[in-house]
Amino acid sequence: MEHWRSSVTGRPVPDTHLACASCIVGKYGQTRSAAQAASVDAAVYEWLAGGTYGTDGARGKQRLACPEVDPSARTTALGFLAEAKKYAGPYRWAHRARISVPRSPWRGLGRSHVRMSGLHAATLPGGASPAGSL
């Protein structure tokens, strides 16, 4: 399986880290708030590069300490990291099918028909329904 490589470190990024970074960008990435944008940037760097570029690394602290960046950005970034760990997946689908078999009035004669009335997937954390559930 091919892995995405960090342009900063040159190392492969684990799939779980990609999922966490994607979770953050997908939920919080589109914003007009400079503080939120800085928080997203810091959290994504934490997942994709880490080390010196992470929120506690030398370069990460330097980026968050810029005069244009609101001091709350670091706290918000840490909240994004915790949320991504909790909600980024992977998810296991639990399919349940309700099956009804009509009883034939003539036992042993004819065919039985099975009717599927619905499939359901487990609810995602936070109460959201999975996309494509039947």
JSON list of N, CA and C in Angstrom, two decimals, residues 69-127:
[
{"chain": "A", "resi": 69, "resn": "VAL", "atom": "N", "xyz": [-0.91, 36.09, 15.23]},
{"chain": "A", "resi": 69, "resn": "VAL", "atom": "CA", "xyz": [-1.67, 34.92, 15.68]},
{"chain": "A", "resi": 69, "resn": "VAL", "atom": "C", "xyz": [-2.22, 35.16, 17.08]},
{"chain": "A", "resi": 70, "resn": "ASP", "atom": "N", "xyz": [-3.52, 34.98, 17.22]},
{"chain": "A", "resi": 70, "resn": "ASP", "atom": "CA", "xyz": [-4.18, 35.14, 18.51]},
{"chain": "A", "resi": 70, "resn": "ASP", "atom": "C", "xyz": [-3.63, 34.11, 19.51]},
{"chain": "A", "resi": 71, "resn": "PRO", "atom": "N", "xyz": [-3.38, 34.51, 20.76]},
{"chain": "A", "resi": 71, "resn": "PRO", "atom": "CA", "xyz": [-2.84, 33.58, 21.76]},
{"chain": "A", "resi": 71, "resn": "PRO", "atom": "C", "xyz": [-3.74, 32.36, 22.01]},
{"chain": "A", "resi": 72, "resn": "SER", "atom": "N", "xyz": [-5.02, 32.46, 21.69]},
{"chain": "A", "resi": 72, "resn": "SER", "atom": "CA", "xyz": [-5.92, 31.32, 21.89]},
{"chain": "A", "resi": 72, "resn": "SER", "atom": "C", "xyz": [-5.73, 30.22, 20.85]},
{"chain": "A", "resi": 73, "resn": "ALA", "atom": "N", "xyz": [-4.97, 30.50, 19.80]},
{"chain": "A", "resi": 73, "resn": "ALA", "atom": "CA", "xyz": [-4.81, 29.53, 18.70]},
{"chain": "A", "resi": 73, "resn": "ALA", "atom": "C", "xyz": [-4.19, 28.22, 19.18]},
{"chain": "A", "resi": 74, "resn": "ARG", "atom": "N", "xyz": [-3.24, 28.27, 20.08]},
{"chain": "A", "resi": 74, "resn": "ARG", "atom": "CA", "xyz": [-2.61, 27.04, 20.57]},
{"chain": "A", "resi": 74, "resn": "ARG", "atom": "C", "xyz": [-3.61, 26.18, 21.33]},
{"chain": "A", "resi": 75, "resn": "THR", "atom": "N", "xyz": [-4.39, 26.80, 22.20]},
{"chain": "A", "resi": 75, "resn": "THR", "atom": "CA", "xyz": [-5.40, 26.07, 22.97]},
{"chain": "A", "resi": 75, "resn": "THR", "atom": "C", "xyz": [-6.43, 25.44, 22.03]},
{"chain": "A", "resi": 76, "resn": "THR", "atom": "N", "xyz": [-6.85, 26.20, 21.03]},
{"chain": "A", "resi": 76, "resn": "THR", "atom": "CA", "xyz": [-7.81, 25.70, 20.06]},
{"chain": "A", "resi": 76, "resn": "THR", "atom": "C", "xyz": [-7.21, 24.54, 19.26]},
{"chain": "A", "resi": 77, "resn": "ALA", "atom": "N", "xyz": [-5.95, 24.67, 18.87]},
{"chain": "A", "resi": 77, "resn": "ALA", "atom": "CA", "xyz": [-5.27, 23.60, 18.12]},
{"chain": "A", "resi": 77, "resn": "ALA", "atom": "C", "xyz": [-5.21, 22.31, 18.96]},
{"chain": "A", "resi": 78, "resn": "LEU", "atom": "N", "xyz": [-4.93, 22.44, 20.24]},
{"chain": "A", "resi": 78, "resn": "LEU", "atom": "CA", "xyz": [-4.90, 21.26, 21.11]},
{"chain": "A", "resi": 78, "resn": "LEU", "atom": "C", "xyz": [-6.29, 20.62, 21.21]},
{"chain": "A", "resi": 79, "resn": "GLY", "atom": "N", "xyz": [-7.31, 21.45, 21.22]},
{"chain": "A", "resi": 79, "resn": "GLY", "atom": "CA", "xyz": [-8.68, 20.92, 21.20]},
{"chain": "A", "resi": 79, "resn": "GLY", "atom": "C", "xyz": [-8.98, 20.19, 19.90]},
{"chain": "A", "resi": 80, "resn": "PHE", "atom": "N", "xyz": [-8.51, 20.72, 18.77]},
{"chain": "A", "resi": 80, "resn": "PHE", "atom": "CA", "xyz": [-8.69, 20.06, 17.48]},
{"chain": "A", "resi": 80, "resn": "PHE", "atom": "C", "xyz": [-7.99, 18.70, 17.47]},
{"chain": "A", "resi": 81, "resn": "LEU", "atom": "N", "xyz": [-6.79, 18.65, 18.05]},
{"chain": "A", "resi": 81, "resn": "LEU", "atom": "CA", "xyz": [-6.03, 17.39, 18.10]},
{"chain": "A", "resi": 81, "resn": "LEU", "atom": "C", "xyz": [-6.78, 16.33, 18.89]},
{"chain": "A", "resi": 82, "resn": "ALA", "atom": "N", "xyz": [-7.31, 16.72, 20.03]},
{"chain": "A", "resi": 82, "resn": "ALA", "atom": "CA", "xyz": [-8.06, 15.77, 20.87]},
{"chain": "A", "resi": 82, "resn": "ALA", "atom": "C", "xyz": [-9.33, 15.30, 20.16]},
{"chain": "A", "resi": 83, "resn": "GLU", "atom": "N", "xyz": [-10.01, 16.22, 19.51]},
{"chain": "A", "resi": 83, "resn": "GLU", "atom": "CA", "xyz": [-11.24, 15.86, 18.80]},
{"chain": "A", "resi": 83, "resn": "GLU", "atom": "C", "xyz": [-10.96, 14.91, 17.64]},
{"chain": "A", "resi": 84, "resn": "ALA", "atom": "N", "xyz": [-9.88, 15.18, 16.91]},
{"chain": "A", "resi": 84, "resn": "ALA", "atom": "CA", "xyz": [-9.53, 14.32, 15.78]},
{"chain": "A", "resi": 84, "resn": "ALA", "atom": "C", "xyz": [-9.18, 12.90, 16.25]},
{"chain": "A", "resi": 85, "resn": "LYS", "atom": "N", "xyz": [-8.48, 12.79, 17.37]},
{"chain": "A", "resi": 85, "resn": "LYS", "atom": "CA", "xyz": [-8.16, 11.46, 17.91]},
{"chain": "A", "resi": 85, "resn": "LYS", "atom": "C", "xyz": [-9.44, 10.68, 18.20]},
{"chain": "A", "resi": 86, "resn": "LYS", "atom": "N", "xyz": [-10.43, 11.40, 18.68]},
{"chain": "A", "resi": 86, "resn": "LYS", "atom": "CA", "xyz": [-11.68, 10.76, 19.09]},
{"chain": "A", "resi": 86, "resn": "LYS", "atom": "C", "xyz": [-12.58, 10.41, 17.91]},
{"chain": "A", "resi": 87, "resn": "TYR", "atom": "N", "xyz": [-12.65, 11.28, 16.89]},
{"chain": "A", "resi": 87, "resn": "TYR", "atom": "CA", "xyz": [-13.65, 11.12, 15.84]},
{"chain": "A", "resi": 87, "resn": "TYR", "atom": "C", "xyz": [-13.14, 10.75, 14.45]},
{"chain": "A", "resi": 88, "resn": "ALA", "atom": "N", "xyz": [-11.84, 10.69, 14.24]},
{"chain": "A", "resi": 88, "resn": "ALA", "atom": "CA", "xyz": [-11.34, 10.49, 12.88]},
{"chain": "A", "resi": 88, "resn": "ALA", "atom": "C", "xyz": [-11.50, 9.06, 12.38]},
{"chain": "A", "resi": 89, "resn": "GLY", "atom": "N", "xyz": [-11.83, 8.11, 13.22]},
{"chain": "A", "resi": 89, "resn": "GLY", "atom": "CA", "xyz": [-12.04, 6.73, 12.76]},
{"chain": "A", "resi": 89, "resn": "GLY", "atom": "C", "xyz": [-10.86, 5.86, 13.12]},
{"chain": "A", "resi": 90, "resn": "PRO", "atom": "N", "xyz": [-10.72, 4.72, 12.59]},
{"chain": "A", "resi": 90, "resn": "PRO", "atom": "CA", "xyz": [-11.59, 4.08, 11.61]},
{"chain": "A", "resi": 90, "resn": "PRO", "atom": "C", "xyz": [-12.90, 3.63, 12.25]},
{"chain": "A", "resi": 91, "resn": "TYR", "atom": "N", "xyz": [-13.93, 3.55, 11.43]},
{"chain": "A", "resi": 91, "resn": "TYR", "atom": "CA", "xyz": [-15.24, 3.13, 11.91]},
{"chain": "A", "resi": 91, "resn": "TYR", "atom": "C", "xyz": [-15.51, 1.71, 11.47]},
{"chain": "A", "resi": 92, "resn": "ARG", "atom": "N", "xyz": [-16.21, 0.97, 12.28]},
{"chain": "A", "resi": 92, "resn": "ARG", "atom": "CA", "xyz": [-16.67, -0.35, 11.90]},
{"chain": "A", "resi": 92, "resn": "ARG", "atom": "C", "xyz": [-18.16, -0.27, 11.65]},
{"chain": "A", "resi": 93, "resn": "TRP", "atom": "N", "xyz": [-18.58, -0.78, 10.53]},
{"chain": "A", "resi": 93, "resn": "TRP", "atom": "CA", "xyz": [-19.99, -0.74, 10.17]},
{"chain": "A", "resi": 93, "resn": "TRP", "atom": "C", "xyz": [-20.67, -1.96, 10.74]},
{"chain": "A", "resi": 94, "resn": "ALA", "atom": "N", "xyz": [-21.76, -1.74, 11.40]},
{"chain": "A", "resi": 94, "resn": "ALA", "atom": "CA", "xyz": [-22.54, -2.83, 11.96]},
{"chain": "A", "resi": 94, "resn": "ALA", "atom": "C", "xyz": [-23.86, -2.87, 11.20]},
{"chain": "A", "resi": 95, "resn": "HIS", "atom": "N", "xyz": [-23.93, -3.71, 10.20]},
{"chain": "A", "resi": 95, "resn": "HIS", "atom": "CA", "xyz": [-25.14, -3.81, 9.40]},
{"chain": "A", "resi": 95, "resn": "HIS", "atom": "C", "xyz": [-26.12, -4.78, 10.05]},
{"chain": "A", "resi": 96, "resn": "ARG", "atom": "N", "xyz": [-27.34, -4.37, 10.14]},
{"chain": "A", "resi": 96, "resn": "ARG", "atom": "CA", "xyz": [-28.41, -5.23, 10.64]},
{"chain": "A", "resi": 96, "resn": "ARG", "atom": "C", "xyz": [-29.50, -5.25, 9.60]},
{"chain": "A", "resi": 97, "resn": "ALA", "atom": "N", "xyz": [-30.00, -6.40, 9.32]},
{"chain": "A", "resi": 97, "resn": "ALA", "atom": "CA", "xyz": [-31.10, -6.50, 8.37]},
{"chain": "A", "resi": 97, "resn": "ALA", "atom": "C", "xyz": [-32.31, -7.09, 9.08]},
{"chain": "A", "resi": 98, "resn": "ARG", "atom": "N", "xyz": [-33.45, -6.50, 8.85]},
{"chain": "A", "resi": 98, "resn": "ARG", "atom": "CA", "xyz": [-34.69, -7.07, 9.36]},
{"chain": "A", "resi": 98, "resn": "ARG", "atom": "C", "xyz": [-35.30, -7.90, 8.24]},
{"chain": "A", "resi": 99, "resn": "ILE", "atom": "N", "xyz": [-35.51, -9.14, 8.52]},
{"chain": "A", "resi": 99, "resn": "ILE", "atom": "CA", "xyz": [-36.02, -10.04, 7.49]},
{"chain": "A", "resi": 99, "resn": "ILE", "atom": "C", "xyz": [-37.36, -10.58, 7.94]},
{"chain": "A", "resi": 100, "resn": "SER", "atom": "N", "xyz": [-38.33, -10.51, 7.04]},
{"chain": "A", "resi": 100, "resn": "SER", "atom": "CA", "xyz": [-39.63, -11.10, 7.35]},
{"chain": "A", "resi": 100, "resn": "SER", "atom": "C", "xyz": [-39.91, -12.20, 6.33]},
{"chain": "A", "resi": 101, "resn": "VAL", "atom": "N", "xyz": [-40.32, -13.33, 6.81]},
{"chain": "A", "resi": 101, "resn": "VAL", "atom": "CA", "xyz": [-40.65, -14.45, 5.95]},
{"chain": "A", "resi": 101, "resn": "VAL", "atom": "C", "xyz": [-42.15, -14.71, 6.10]},
{"chain": "A", "resi": 102, "resn": "PRO", "atom": "N", "xyz": [-42.91, -14.38, 5.06]},
{"chain": "A", "resi": 102, "resn": "PRO", "atom": "CA", "xyz": [-44.35, -14.62, 5.16]},
{"chain": "A", "resi": 102, "resn": "PRO", "atom": "C", "xyz": [-44.64, -16.12, 5.22]},
{"chain": "A", "resi": 103, "resn": "ARG", "atom": "N", "xyz": [-45.54, -16.50, 6.09]},
{"chain": "A", "resi": 103, "resn": "ARG", "atom": "CA", "xyz": [-45.91, -17.92, 6.22]},
{"chain": "A", "resi": 103, "resn": "ARG", "atom": "C", "xyz": [-46.87, -18.28, 5.09]},
{"chain": "A", "resi": 104, "resn": "SER", "atom": "N", "xyz": [-46.56, -19.37, 4.46]},
{"chain": "A", "resi": 104, "resn": "SER", "atom": "CA", "xyz": [-47.42, -19.87, 3.39]},
{"chain": "A", "resi": 104, "resn": "SER", "atom": "C", "xyz": [-48.62, -20.57, 4.02]},
{"chain": "A", "resi": 105, "resn": "PRO", "atom": "N", "xyz": [-49.83, -20.32, 3.51]},
{"chain": "A", "resi": 105, "resn": "PRO", "atom": "CA", "xyz": [-50.98, -21.04, 4.05]},
{"chain": "A", "resi": 105, "resn": "PRO", "atom": "C", "xyz": [-50.91, -22.53, 3.71]},
{"chain": "A", "resi": 106, "resn": "TRP", "atom": "N", "xyz": [-50.12, -22.88, 2.72]},
{"chain": "A", "resi": 106, "resn": "TRP", "atom": "CA", "xyz": [-49.96, -24.28, 2.33]},
{"chain": "A", "resi": 106, "resn": "TRP", "atom": "C", "xyz": [-48.55, -24.72, 2.68]},
{"chain": "A", "resi": 107, "resn": "ARG", "atom": "N", "xyz": [-48.33, -25.17, 3.88]},
{"chain": "A", "resi": 107, "resn": "ARG", "atom": "CA", "xyz": [-46.98, -25.57, 4.31]},
{"chain": "A", "resi": 107, "resn": "ARG", "atom": "C", "xyz": [-46.43, -26.66, 3.39]},
{"chain": "A", "resi": 108, "resn": "GLY", "atom": "N", "xyz": [-45.20, -26.45, 3.02]},
{"chain": "A", "resi": 108, "resn": "GLY", "atom": "CA", "xyz": [-44.53, -27.42, 2.18]},
{"chain": "A", "resi": 108, "resn": "GLY", "atom": "C", "xyz": [-44.80, -27.21, 0.70]},
{"chain": "A", "resi": 109, "resn": "LEU", "atom": "N", "xyz": [-45.74, -26.37, 0.36]},
{"chain": "A", "resi": 109, "resn": "LEU", "atom": "CA", "xyz": [-46.03, -26.11, -1.05]},
{"chain": "A", "resi": 109, "resn": "LEU", "atom": "C", "xyz": [-45.54, -24.72, -1.42]},
{"chain": "A", "resi": 110, "resn": "GLY", "atom": "N", "xyz": [-45.11, -24.55, -2.61]},
{"chain": "A", "resi": 110, "resn": "GLY", "atom": "CA", "xyz": [-44.70, -23.24, -3.09]},
{"chain": "A", "resi": 110, "resn": "GLY", "atom": "C", "xyz": [-43.34, -22.82, -2.56]},
{"chain": "A", "resi": 111, "resn": "ARG", "atom": "N", "xyz": [-43.03, -21.59, -2.75]},
{"chain": "A", "resi": 111, "resn": "ARG", "atom": "CA", "xyz": [-41.74, -21.05, -2.34]},
{"chain": "A", "resi": 111, "resn": "ARG", "atom": "C", "xyz": [-41.93, -20.03, -1.23]},
{"chain": "A", "resi": 112, "resn": "SER", "atom": "N", "xyz": [-40.91, -19.89, -0.39]},
{"chain": "A", "resi": 112, "resn": "SER", "atom": "CA", "xyz": [-40.92, -18.83, 0.62]},
{"chain": "A", "resi": 112, "resn": "SER", "atom": "C", "xyz": [-40.22, -17.62, 0.03]},
{"chain": "A", "resi": 113, "resn": "HIS", "atom": "N", "xyz": [-40.73, -16.47, 0.32]},
{"chain": "A", "resi": 113, "resn": "HIS", "atom": "CA", "xyz": [-40.12, -15.23, -0.15]},
{"chain": "A", "resi": 113, "resn": "HIS", "atom": "C", "xyz": [-39.55, -14.48, 1.05]},
{"chain": "A", "resi": 114, "resn": "VAL", "atom": "N", "xyz": [-38.39, -13.93, 0.88]},
{"chain": "A", "resi": 114, "resn": "VAL", "atom": "CA", "xyz": [-37.74, -13.16, 1.94]},
{"chain": "A", "resi": 114, "resn": "VAL", "atom": "C", "xyz": [-37.76, -11.70, 1.52]},
{"chain": "A", "resi": 115, "resn": "ARG", "atom": "N", "xyz": [-38.22, -10.86, 2.41]},
{"chain": "A", "resi": 115, "resn": "ARG", "atom": "CA", "xyz": [-38.29, -9.43, 2.14]},
{"chain": "A", "resi": 115, "resn": "ARG", "atom": "C", "xyz": [-37.34, -8.70, 3.06]},
{"chain": "A", "resi": 116, "resn": "MET", "atom": "N", "xyz": [-36.44, -7.89, 2.50]},
{"chain": "A", "resi": 116, "resn": "MET", "atom": "CA", "xyz": [-35.51, -7.07, 3.29]},
{"chain": "A", "resi": 116, "resn": "MET", "atom": "C", "xyz": [-36.18, -5.73, 3.50]},
{"chain": "A", "resi": 117, "resn": "SER", "atom": "N", "xyz": [-36.34, -5.34, 4.76]},
{"chain": "A", "resi": 117, "resn": "SER", "atom": "CA", "xyz": [-37.03, -4.08, 5.02]},
{"chain": "A", "resi": 117, "resn": "SER", "atom": "C", "xyz": [-36.10, -2.93, 5.30]},
{"chain": "A", "resi": 118, "resn": "GLY", "atom": "N", "xyz": [-34.82, -3.18, 5.52]},
{"chain": "A", "resi": 118, "resn": "GLY", "atom": "CA", "xyz": [-33.91, -2.06, 5.73]},
{"chain": "A", "resi": 118, "resn": "GLY", "atom": "C", "xyz": [-32.58, -2.49, 6.29]},
{"chain": "A", "resi": 119, "resn": "LEU", "atom": "N", "xyz": [-31.56, -1.73, 5.97]},
{"chain": "A", "resi": 119, "resn": "LEU", "atom": "CA", "xyz": [-30.23, -1.93, 6.54]},
{"chain": "A", "resi": 119, "resn": "LEU", "atom": "C", "xyz": [-29.89, -0.68, 7.33]},
{"chain": "A", "resi": 120, "resn": "HIS", "atom": "N", "xyz": [-29.19, -0.85, 8.43]},
{"chain": "A", "resi": 120, "resn": "HIS", "atom": "CA", "xyz": [-28.85, 0.27, 9.29]},
{"chain": "A", "resi": 120, "resn": "HIS", "atom": "C", "xyz": [-27.37, 0.20, 9.64]},
{"chain": "A", "resi": 121, "resn": "ALA", "atom": "N", "xyz": [-26.70, 1.34, 9.67]},
{"chain": "A", "resi": 121, "resn": "ALA", "atom": "CA", "xyz": [-25.30, 1.40, 10.09]},
{"chain": "A", "resi": 121, "resn": "ALA", "atom": "C", "xyz": [-25.26, 2.03, 11.48]},
{"chain": "A", "resi": 122, "resn": "ALA", "atom": "N", "xyz": [-24.22, 1.71, 12.22]},
{"chain": "A", "resi": 122, "resn": "ALA", "atom": "CA", "xyz": [-24.06, 2.26, 13.56]},
{"chain": "A", "resi": 122, "resn": "ALA", "atom": "C", "xyz": [-23.94, 3.77, 13.49]},
{"chain": "A", "resi": 123, "resn": "THR", "atom": "N", "xyz": [-24.45, 4.46, 14.48]},
{"chain": "A", "resi": 123, "resn": "THR", "atom": "CA", "xyz": [-24.38, 5.92, 14.55]},
{"chain": "A", "resi": 123, "resn": "THR", "atom": "C", "xyz": [-22.95, 6.35, 14.82]},
{"chain": "A", "resi": 124, "resn": "LEU", "atom": "N", "xyz": [-22.51, 7.39, 14.13]},
{"chain": "A", "resi": 124, "resn": "LEU", "atom": "CA", "xyz": [-21.17, 7.92, 14.33]},
{"chain": "A", "resi": 124, "resn": "LEU", "atom": "C", "xyz": [-21.12, 8.71, 15.63]},
{"chain": "A", "resi": 125, "resn": "PRO", "atom": "N", "xyz": [-19.91, 8.88, 16.18]},
{"chain": "A", "resi": 125, "resn": "PRO", "atom": "CA", "xyz": [-19.80, 9.69, 17.40]},
{"chain": "A", "resi": 125, "resn": "PRO", "atom": "C", "xyz": [-20.38, 11.08, 17.16]},
{"chain": "A", "resi": 126, "resn": "GLY", "atom": "N", "xyz": [-21.01, 11.63, 18.14]},
{"chain": "A", "resi": 126, "resn": "GLY", "atom": "CA", "xyz": [-21.60, 12.94, 18.02]},
{"chain": "A", "resi": 126, "resn": "GLY", "atom": "C", "xyz": [-23.02, 12.89, 17.50]},
{"chain": "A", "resi": 127, "resn": "GLY", "atom": "N", "xyz": [-23.53, 11.67, 17.23]},
{"chain": "A", "resi": 127, "resn": "GLY", "atom": "CA", "xyz": [-24.91, 11.51, 16.81]},
{"chain": "A", "resi": 127, "resn": "GLY", "atom": "C", "xyz": [-25.15, 11.64, 15.32]}
]
